[in-house]
Short mmCIF file of C-alpha atoms in Angstrom, two decimals:
data_model
loop_
_atom_site.label_atom_id
_atom_site.label_comp_id
_atom_site.label_asym_id
_atom_site.label_seq_id
_atom_site.Cartn_x
_atom_site.Cartn_y
_atom_site.Cartn_z
CA MET A 1 92.32 102.10 -4.73
CA PHE A 2 94.79 104.14 -7.17
CA ILE A 3 91.70 105.87 -8.94
CA SER A 4 90.28 107.07 -5.54
CA PHE A 5 93.82 108.73 -4.09
CA ASN A 6 94.70 110.04 -6.89
CA VAL A 7 90.91 111.49 -7.42
CA GLY A 8 91.36 113.08 -3.91
CA TYR A 9 94.59 114.19 -4.54
CA LEU A 10 93.66 116.68 -6.94
CA VAL A 11 90.13 117.74 -5.50
CA ARG A 12 92.62 118.83 -2.38
CA GLU A 13 95.43 119.79 -4.07
CA PHE A 14 93.41 121.82 -6.73
CA GLN A 15 90.22 122.64 -4.80
CA PHE A 16 87.72 120.81 -8.01
CA PHE A 17 84.02 119.60 -6.99
CA PRO A 18 83.36 118.44 -4.78
CA HIS A 19 85.94 120.04 -2.78
CA GLN A 20 84.26 122.97 -1.06
CA PHE A 21 81.20 120.28 0.12
CA TYR A 22 84.03 117.93 1.94
CA ASN A 23 85.17 121.79 3.78
CA GLU A 24 82.18 122.02 4.96
CA ALA A 25 81.26 118.78 6.11
CA ALA A 26 84.89 119.04 7.61
CA LYS A 27 83.84 122.03 9.43
CA GLY A 28 80.52 120.80 10.55
CA TRP A 29 81.82 117.82 12.17
CA GLU A 30 84.59 120.22 14.27
CA LYS A 31 81.43 122.12 15.75
CA ILE A 32 80.01 118.98 16.09
CA ARG A 33 83.05 117.75 18.40
CA GLU A 34 82.88 121.04 19.84
CA ARG A 35 79.88 121.72 21.26
CA ASN A 36 80.45 117.45 22.51
CA SER A 37 83.29 118.36 24.22
CA GLU A 38 84.61 120.52 27.38
CA LYS A 39 85.77 121.98 24.64
CA LEU A 40 85.07 125.97 24.48
CA PRO A 41 85.77 128.05 21.60
CA TRP A 42 88.05 129.85 20.82
CA TYR A 43 86.89 133.61 22.63
CA TYR A 44 86.18 131.87 25.57
CA ILE A 45 89.32 130.69 28.20
CA ARG A 46 88.61 128.70 31.39
CA LEU A 47 90.97 130.00 33.93
CA ASN A 48 93.58 127.73 35.82
CA LYS A 49 93.23 130.13 38.38
CA LEU A 50 91.28 133.13 39.48
CA PRO A 51 93.54 136.49 38.55
CA PHE A 52 94.73 137.97 41.56
CA GLU A 53 92.84 140.76 43.12
CA VAL A 54 93.03 144.55 42.68
CA ASP A 55 92.51 147.56 45.31
CA SER A 56 91.63 149.53 42.53
CA ASN A 57 93.05 153.20 43.48
CA SER A 58 90.86 156.16 42.11
CA ALA A 59 93.31 158.54 43.47
CA LYS A 60 96.36 156.81 41.15
CA THR A 61 94.03 155.89 38.13
CA SER A 62 94.08 158.10 34.71
CA GLU A 63 90.74 159.90 34.58
CA GLY A 64 88.01 159.16 32.22
CA LEU A 65 85.42 156.87 30.58
CA THR A 66 86.74 153.54 29.43
CA LEU A 67 86.05 151.75 25.90
CA VAL A 68 85.79 147.75 26.17
CA THR A 69 85.49 145.78 23.46
CA LYS A 70 84.36 141.66 23.92
CA MET A 71 83.26 138.85 23.71
CA ALA A 72 79.91 137.94 26.23
CA ALA A 73 78.27 135.37 27.09
CA ASP A 74 75.80 133.54 24.14
CA ARG A 75 78.38 134.24 21.24
CA GLN A 76 77.47 137.77 21.93
CA ILE A 77 79.72 140.40 20.47
CA VAL A 78 79.61 143.55 22.93
CA VAL A 79 81.21 147.03 22.87
CA GLU A 80 80.86 148.79 26.56
CA ILE A 81 81.67 152.21 27.83
CA ILE A 82 82.74 151.84 31.56
CA ASP A 83 83.34 154.51 34.55
CA ILE A 84 86.01 153.71 36.84
CA GLU A 85 83.75 151.59 39.09
CA GLY A 86 82.89 149.08 36.54
CA ASN A 87 79.52 150.41 35.73
CA ILE A 88 78.03 150.63 31.72
CA VAL A 89 77.82 154.24 30.59
CA HIS A 90 77.01 153.15 27.37
CA LYS A 91 76.60 149.65 25.22
CA TRP A 92 76.22 148.25 21.49
CA ASP A 93 75.61 145.08 20.87
CA ILE A 94 77.10 144.19 17.71
CA ASP A 95 75.88 141.55 15.13
CA TRP A 96 77.63 140.88 11.60
CA PHE A 97 74.81 139.45 10.20
CA GLU A 98 72.15 141.96 10.94
CA ILE A 99 74.62 144.67 10.09
CA TRP A 100 76.36 143.39 7.53
CA PRO A 101 74.15 140.27 5.15
CA ASP A 102 75.22 141.20 1.89
CA ALA A 103 79.01 140.60 2.43
CA GLN A 104 79.47 140.45 -1.94
CA HIS A 105 82.95 141.88 -0.77
CA LEU A 106 84.40 138.71 0.53
CA PRO A 107 85.68 135.14 -0.32
CA GLU A 108 83.18 132.21 0.01
CA ASN A 109 85.15 130.44 2.42
CA ASP A 110 85.68 133.95 4.57
CA ILE A 111 81.71 135.03 5.18
CA PRO A 112 81.14 133.74 8.54
CA LYS A 113 78.15 131.15 8.60
CA GLU A 114 77.14 131.30 12.32
CA LYS A 115 77.01 133.41 15.36
CA PRO A 116 78.84 135.09 16.35
CA GLY A 117 80.84 134.85 12.63
CA THR A 118 83.56 137.26 13.94
CA ASN A 119 84.84 139.51 16.52
CA ILE A 120 86.04 142.86 16.95
CA HIS A 121 89.90 144.10 16.99
CA GLY A 122 90.58 147.83 16.59
CA ALA A 123 88.17 149.86 17.67
CA VAL A 124 87.73 153.86 17.70
CA VAL A 125 85.27 156.21 19.53
CA MET A 126 84.39 159.79 17.32
CA GLU A 127 84.18 163.22 18.21
CA ASN A 128 80.64 162.73 18.20
CA GLY A 129 80.42 159.45 19.99
CA ASP A 130 79.79 157.29 16.51
CA LEU A 131 81.93 154.07 17.05
CA VAL A 132 84.00 153.17 14.31
CA PHE A 133 85.51 149.19 14.16
CA ASN A 134 86.54 146.23 12.38
CA PHE A 135 85.05 142.72 12.14
CA GLU A 136 88.57 141.20 11.98
CA TYR A 137 89.45 140.69 8.72
CA LEU A 138 86.00 141.21 7.37
CA GLY A 139 84.97 144.99 6.91
CA LEU A 140 85.29 148.46 8.44
CA VAL A 141 82.05 150.17 9.98
CA ARG A 142 80.94 153.56 11.20
CA ILE A 143 77.83 153.40 13.83
CA ASP A 144 75.96 156.05 15.58
CA ARG A 145 75.23 155.91 19.14
CA LYS A 146 72.23 154.57 18.45
CA GLY A 147 73.81 151.30 16.83
CA GLU A 148 72.94 152.75 13.34
CA VAL A 149 75.02 152.26 10.56
CA VAL A 150 76.49 155.12 9.08
CA TRP A 151 78.95 153.61 6.75
CA ARG A 152 80.64 150.79 5.84
CA LEU A 153 83.66 149.97 3.86
CA PRO A 154 83.88 147.03 1.93
CA TYR A 155 87.38 145.93 2.69
CA GLN A 156 89.15 143.31 5.10
CA THR A 157 90.30 145.68 7.36
CA HIS A 158 91.41 143.89 10.14
CA HIS A 159 94.15 144.23 14.03
CA SER A 160 93.87 147.88 14.71
CA ILE A 161 92.73 151.41 13.99
CA HIS A 162 94.21 154.88 14.58
CA LYS A 163 92.35 157.82 14.59
CA HIS A 164 94.98 160.51 13.57
CA ASP A 165 95.04 164.11 14.44
CA ASP A 166 93.23 165.16 11.50
CA GLY A 167 90.82 162.65 11.80
CA ASN A 168 91.92 160.50 9.18
CA LEU A 169 91.41 156.43 10.10
CA TRP A 170 94.86 154.29 9.65
CA VAL A 171 93.73 150.97 9.70
CA SER A 172 94.90 147.49 7.99
CA GLY A 173 94.33 145.59 5.52
CA SER A 174 94.32 143.12 3.21
CA ARG A 175 93.51 142.38 -0.44
CA TYR A 176 92.51 138.73 -1.61
CA HIS A 177 94.55 137.70 -4.62
CA THR A 178 93.35 134.79 -7.34
CA ARG A 179 95.63 134.89 -9.24
CA ARG A 180 99.31 134.61 -10.24
CA ASN A 181 100.59 138.14 -9.83
CA SER A 182 104.32 139.09 -10.57
CA ARG A 183 104.92 141.50 -7.51
CA PHE A 184 104.97 138.14 -5.01
CA PRO A 185 106.22 135.21 -7.41
CA HIS A 186 106.46 133.10 -4.76
CA LEU A 187 103.00 132.72 -3.47
CA ILE A 188 101.08 130.78 -5.17
CA PRO A 189 97.03 131.66 -5.10
CA PRO A 190 94.56 132.01 -3.43
CA PHE A 191 96.46 134.48 -0.97
CA TYR A 192 96.18 137.91 0.82
CA GLU A 193 97.99 140.73 0.24
CA GLU A 194 98.99 143.08 3.33
CA THR A 195 97.97 146.65 3.04
CA ILE A 196 98.03 150.04 5.24
CA LEU A 197 94.65 152.07 4.90
CA GLU A 198 94.30 155.92 5.61
CA VAL A 199 90.47 156.07 5.30
CA SER A 200 88.52 159.88 5.78
CA PRO A 201 85.57 160.06 8.57
CA GLU A 202 83.68 159.27 6.27
CA GLY A 203 84.67 156.46 5.10
CA GLU A 204 86.43 156.62 1.77
CA ILE A 205 89.61 155.17 1.27
CA LEU A 206 92.20 158.37 0.78
CA ARG A 207 95.44 156.32 0.46
CA GLU A 208 96.63 152.78 0.31
CA TRP A 209 100.05 151.16 0.81
CA SER A 210 101.39 147.55 -0.05
CA VAL A 211 103.72 146.26 2.78
CA ALA A 212 105.48 143.70 0.85
CA ASP A 213 106.12 146.53 -1.87
CA ILE A 214 107.42 148.78 1.15
CA LEU A 215 109.79 145.87 2.26
CA GLN A 216 111.22 145.04 -1.26
CA LYS A 217 112.02 148.76 -1.76
CA ASN A 218 113.73 148.84 0.85
CA GLY A 219 115.56 145.76 0.11
CA TYR A 220 113.91 143.68 2.85
CA THR A 221 113.01 141.09 0.45
CA GLY A 222 113.77 138.18 2.45
CA LEU A 223 111.44 138.81 4.57
CA LEU A 224 108.78 137.95 2.56
CA TYR A 225 110.68 134.26 2.33
CA GLN A 226 110.34 133.88 6.70
CA GLY A 227 108.07 130.88 5.89
CA THR A 228 109.60 129.26 3.78
CA LEU A 229 111.11 125.43 4.11
CA ASN A 230 111.95 123.97 1.11
CA ASN A 231 115.58 125.10 0.77
CA GLU A 232 115.04 124.96 -3.08
CA SER A 233 111.98 126.53 -3.78
CA THR A 234 110.56 129.72 -2.03
CA GLN A 235 106.95 129.07 -3.15
CA ILE A 236 104.37 129.20 -0.16
CA LYS A 237 100.63 127.59 -1.08
CA GLY A 238 98.22 129.71 -0.12
CA ASP A 239 94.60 128.67 1.20
CA GLY A 240 92.36 131.18 0.18
CA LEU A 241 91.62 131.24 3.97
CA ILE A 242 92.51 134.05 6.59
CA LEU A 243 95.59 133.22 8.32
CA GLY A 244 96.42 130.45 6.40
CA ASN A 245 99.47 129.28 4.72
CA SER A 246 100.84 132.30 2.91
CA ASP A 247 99.99 134.67 6.49
CA ILE A 248 103.65 135.45 6.03
CA LEU A 249 103.62 138.79 7.56
CA HIS A 250 100.41 139.29 9.67
CA LEU A 251 100.61 142.81 10.28
CA ASN A 252 98.52 144.09 13.17
CA ASP A 253 99.17 147.55 13.52
CA VAL A 254 99.70 151.00 11.50
CA GLU A 255 100.12 154.54 13.70
CA PRO A 256 101.35 157.69 12.37
CA PHE A 257 103.72 160.29 14.25
CA SER A 258 101.12 162.58 16.22
CA SER A 259 101.85 166.76 15.96
CA LYS A 260 101.58 166.69 19.65
CA LEU A 261 104.64 165.09 19.97
CA GLU A 262 108.39 167.14 19.69
CA GLU A 263 110.20 165.58 16.95
CA GLY A 264 113.38 164.03 16.75
CA PHE A 265 114.58 160.96 14.90
CA PHE A 266 110.74 160.61 14.08
CA LYS A 267 109.17 163.04 12.27
CA GLN A 268 105.52 164.18 10.86
CA GLY A 269 104.92 161.75 8.01
CA ASP A 270 106.39 158.44 9.66
CA VAL A 271 104.44 155.74 10.31
CA LEU A 272 105.11 152.92 12.72
CA VAL A 273 103.91 149.42 11.23
CA SER A 274 104.04 145.81 13.31
CA LEU A 275 104.57 142.24 11.45
CA ARG A 276 103.90 139.62 13.64
CA ASN A 277 104.93 136.47 11.81
CA ILE A 278 108.46 138.00 10.94
CA ASN A 279 108.93 139.36 14.99
CA THR A 280 109.87 143.14 12.76
CA VAL A 281 108.85 146.53 13.60
CA PHE A 282 109.59 149.02 11.39
CA VAL A 283 109.06 152.87 10.61
CA PHE A 284 108.45 154.33 6.82
CA ASN A 285 108.03 157.83 5.63
CA ILE A 286 104.95 158.20 3.52
CA GLU A 287 106.41 160.26 1.19
CA SER A 288 109.48 158.92 0.41
CA GLU A 289 108.34 155.43 1.25
CA LYS A 290 111.57 154.50 2.94
CA ILE A 291 112.30 152.99 5.98
CA LYS A 292 114.08 154.85 8.29
CA PHE A 293 114.38 151.98 11.41
CA ILE A 294 113.76 148.72 11.90
CA SER A 295 113.96 146.26 14.72
CA ILE A 296 113.99 142.38 13.64
CA GLY A 297 113.71 139.68 15.88
CA GLN A 298 114.05 141.71 19.08
CA VAL A 299 110.46 140.70 20.25
CA VAL A 300 108.34 137.44 19.83
CA ARG A 301 104.64 137.52 18.30
CA GLN A 302 104.46 141.31 18.95
CA HIS A 303 101.28 143.91 18.83
CA ASP A 304 100.29 147.10 19.01
CA PRO A 305 103.57 149.46 19.06
CA ASP A 306 103.13 152.78 19.90
CA PHE A 307 105.07 156.30 19.78
CA ILE A 308 106.30 157.61 22.99
CA ASP A 309 108.25 160.24 21.74
CA GLY A 310 110.41 161.45 18.90
CA ASN A 311 113.34 159.25 19.34
CA SER A 312 111.19 156.30 21.17
CA PHE A 313 108.47 153.66 21.12
CA SER A 314 106.89 151.34 23.26
CA VAL A 315 105.85 147.78 21.62
CA PHE A 316 103.48 145.31 24.17
CA ASP A 317 105.76 141.91 22.63
CA ASN A 318 103.42 139.04 23.61
CA ASN A 319 106.82 137.00 23.70
CA ASN A 320 105.39 133.94 22.73
CA ILE A 321 108.39 131.81 23.73
CA SER A 322 108.34 128.20 25.11
CA ALA A 323 108.46 127.07 28.73
CA VAL A 324 108.86 123.77 30.26
CA GLU A 325 105.41 125.33 31.75
CA ALA A 326 103.13 127.29 29.77
CA ASN A 327 102.36 128.95 32.85
CA LEU A 328 106.03 130.18 32.81
CA ARG A 329 105.24 132.77 30.23
CA GLN A 330 105.04 136.30 30.70
CA SER A 331 104.57 138.95 28.02
CA ARG A 332 106.19 142.19 28.42
CA ILE A 333 106.09 146.03 27.46
CA LEU A 334 109.25 147.28 25.52
CA ILE A 335 110.69 150.52 25.07
CA MET A 336 112.59 151.10 21.95
CA SER A 337 114.92 153.73 21.29
CA ALA A 338 115.55 154.45 17.70
CA LYS A 339 118.49 157.58 18.82
CA GLU A 340 120.20 155.42 21.66
CA ASN A 341 119.53 152.14 19.70
CA THR A 342 118.25 150.20 22.98
CA THR A 343 115.94 148.25 23.74
CA ASP A 344 114.29 148.22 27.63
CA VAL A 345 111.61 146.07 29.16
CA PHE A 346 109.19 148.65 31.21
CA PHE A 347 106.73 146.07 32.35
CA GLU A 348 106.56 141.92 32.50
CA GLY A 349 104.63 139.45 33.89
CA THR A 350 105.93 137.36 37.24
CA VAL A 351 104.57 133.93 38.58
CA GLU A 352 102.97 136.00 41.41
CA LYS A 353 101.41 138.31 39.39
CA PRO A 354 101.11 136.94 35.70
CA PHE A 355 100.63 138.69 32.53
CA PHE A 356 100.61 136.66 29.28
CA THR A 357 98.28 136.57 26.11
CA ASN A 358 99.89 134.39 23.19
CA VAL A 359 97.66 136.39 20.87
CA MET A 360 96.44 140.02 20.43
CA GLY A 361 96.80 142.25 23.10
CA LYS A 362 97.14 146.14 23.43
CA HIS A 363 98.59 149.01 25.27
CA GLN A 364 98.16 152.98 25.87
CA TRP A 365 100.27 155.24 27.87
CA GLN A 366 97.97 157.90 29.62
CA PRO A 367 98.52 161.88 30.52
CA ASN A 368 99.49 160.64 34.44
CA GLY A 369 102.39 158.07 32.74
CA ASN A 370 100.19 155.39 33.97
CA LEU A 371 99.96 152.61 31.18
CA LEU A 372 96.46 150.50 30.30
CA ILE A 373 97.01 147.02 28.94
CA THR A 374 94.78 144.92 27.25
CA GLU A 375 95.55 140.69 27.83
CA SER A 376 93.39 139.85 25.61
CA LYS A 377 93.26 135.80 26.07
CA ALA A 378 92.56 136.54 29.61
CA GLY A 379 89.84 138.92 29.50
CA ARG A 380 91.16 141.17 31.09
CA GLY A 381 92.12 145.19 31.25
CA PHE A 382 94.23 146.05 33.85
CA GLU A 383 96.51 150.13 34.10
CA ILE A 384 99.52 150.03 35.97
CA ASP A 385 101.43 153.49 37.88
CA ARG A 386 105.30 154.22 37.14
CA GLN A 387 106.23 152.10 39.15
CA GLY A 388 104.33 148.91 38.12
CA GLU A 389 102.08 148.65 40.63
CA VAL A 390 98.23 146.76 39.32
CA VAL A 391 95.78 150.19 40.80
CA TRP A 392 92.63 149.03 38.00
CA GLN A 393 91.15 145.60 36.46
CA TYR A 394 88.75 144.34 34.63
CA ILE A 395 87.80 140.86 33.87
CA ASN A 396 85.18 139.75 30.97
CA TYR A 397 83.90 136.95 33.24
CA VAL A 398 80.98 135.17 30.84
CA ASP A 399 80.07 131.85 33.65
CA GLU A 400 82.29 130.42 36.50
CA GLY A 401 85.61 130.58 35.73
CA VAL A 402 85.32 131.55 32.07
CA VAL A 403 86.49 134.54 30.31
CA GLY A 404 85.38 135.82 27.13
CA ILE A 405 88.28 137.72 25.01
CA VAL A 406 88.83 141.58 25.40
CA GLY A 407 89.63 143.37 22.42
CA GLU A 408 90.88 146.02 23.75
CA VAL A 409 90.14 148.26 26.39
CA GLN A 410 90.70 151.87 25.75
CA ARG A 411 90.43 155.08 28.07
CA LEU A 412 88.89 157.97 26.48
CA PRO A 413 89.84 161.86 26.76
CA SER A 414 87.75 163.68 29.55
CA GLU A 415 85.43 165.12 26.50
CA TYR A 416 83.79 161.38 26.10
CA THR A 417 82.15 161.35 29.56
CA TYR A 418 79.92 164.41 29.26
CA LEU A 419 79.42 163.51 25.88
CA PHE A 420 77.83 159.63 27.02
CA ASN A 421 76.68 161.07 30.25
CA ASN A 422 74.24 163.89 28.31
CA PHE A 423 73.33 161.32 25.82
CA ASN A 424 72.15 159.29 28.48
CA SER A 425 70.28 161.77 29.73
CA GLU A 426 68.05 163.15 26.89
CA LYS A 427 66.84 159.26 26.19
#
């Protein structure tokens, strides 16, 4: 018994043979239990009650087609472009195993083994109708309107893609480390380093920043140690898996300041960054790498901060605060002013009209002042006007009382209406 215990400990701790086979067996057993129980895969959610009905008001909705990335029925990843009535104008069926059968850039443990393999988190439509998207933590891909691969970027990108004014793409990324690194003395390998990427429309990495390096250069080294629990040791053991023990920061959004906005406190060259696991949002300048604004602890597990103007930005506050009853939790959209040093609630769910997702989530300001919100784990997207009235709603039903997650609901500029309608008429 003594020998067996110690051999088992060494196999688990140092991942000696037959650690890999044990991991695969454990995963297989978990899948068997899942299939033989009423438990659904994480990307399907059984609703306790149906969402409240909305009478779409076309006079109040923002114009344009809508991009929807989602998990459809039968574990199928789907991207659709729909009109305001919900009719499908264009559709891509996405298959990880067809698009990336030779994923040599991934650690062995991260390579998908069965359908769907992953989900899409972060997507943009290019001017010619091509789609660029993240296979979550697995790579960046550009496909044309017919679904043919234009290029693949073998880098573990995730969560967000922002198409800047110059056409370049700003993407969240992760680098996998298998050895000790003097820049991260607290992390025991293997672990992941969060990075910010600027990528050309042709799929070439133009620039890259390490989030940890930016924090340390600006005197925020302590934020890298938030995950430590031992007072005498600040070391954290990675487990070689995405979202493992070493996921201290959890970068989930990067967005540069737009040239279409008037400068104020924020200016050209500033980039907005969201770090979910330390409840932090900051803005840094890409040339000096100086952090000029930082908010710590005013949000809980937030996503998708967006610049509004030269002095303020909004943020999707998931607001994962425990409540006596889970259904009392409500997500929020906050507006933070760097100039005034204030934080205000723009929109929040209520018991009568709930709005909550404990993971993911996005929002998009519309030209008419409306706000389009993605409530991912509810399988829902909805649009509100300035008074908070819901004027449009989309729900991703996959079965009776069951929805699939929605990665993003994004309203496209008016020129895309002609582009996709013309493309469909040519087919």
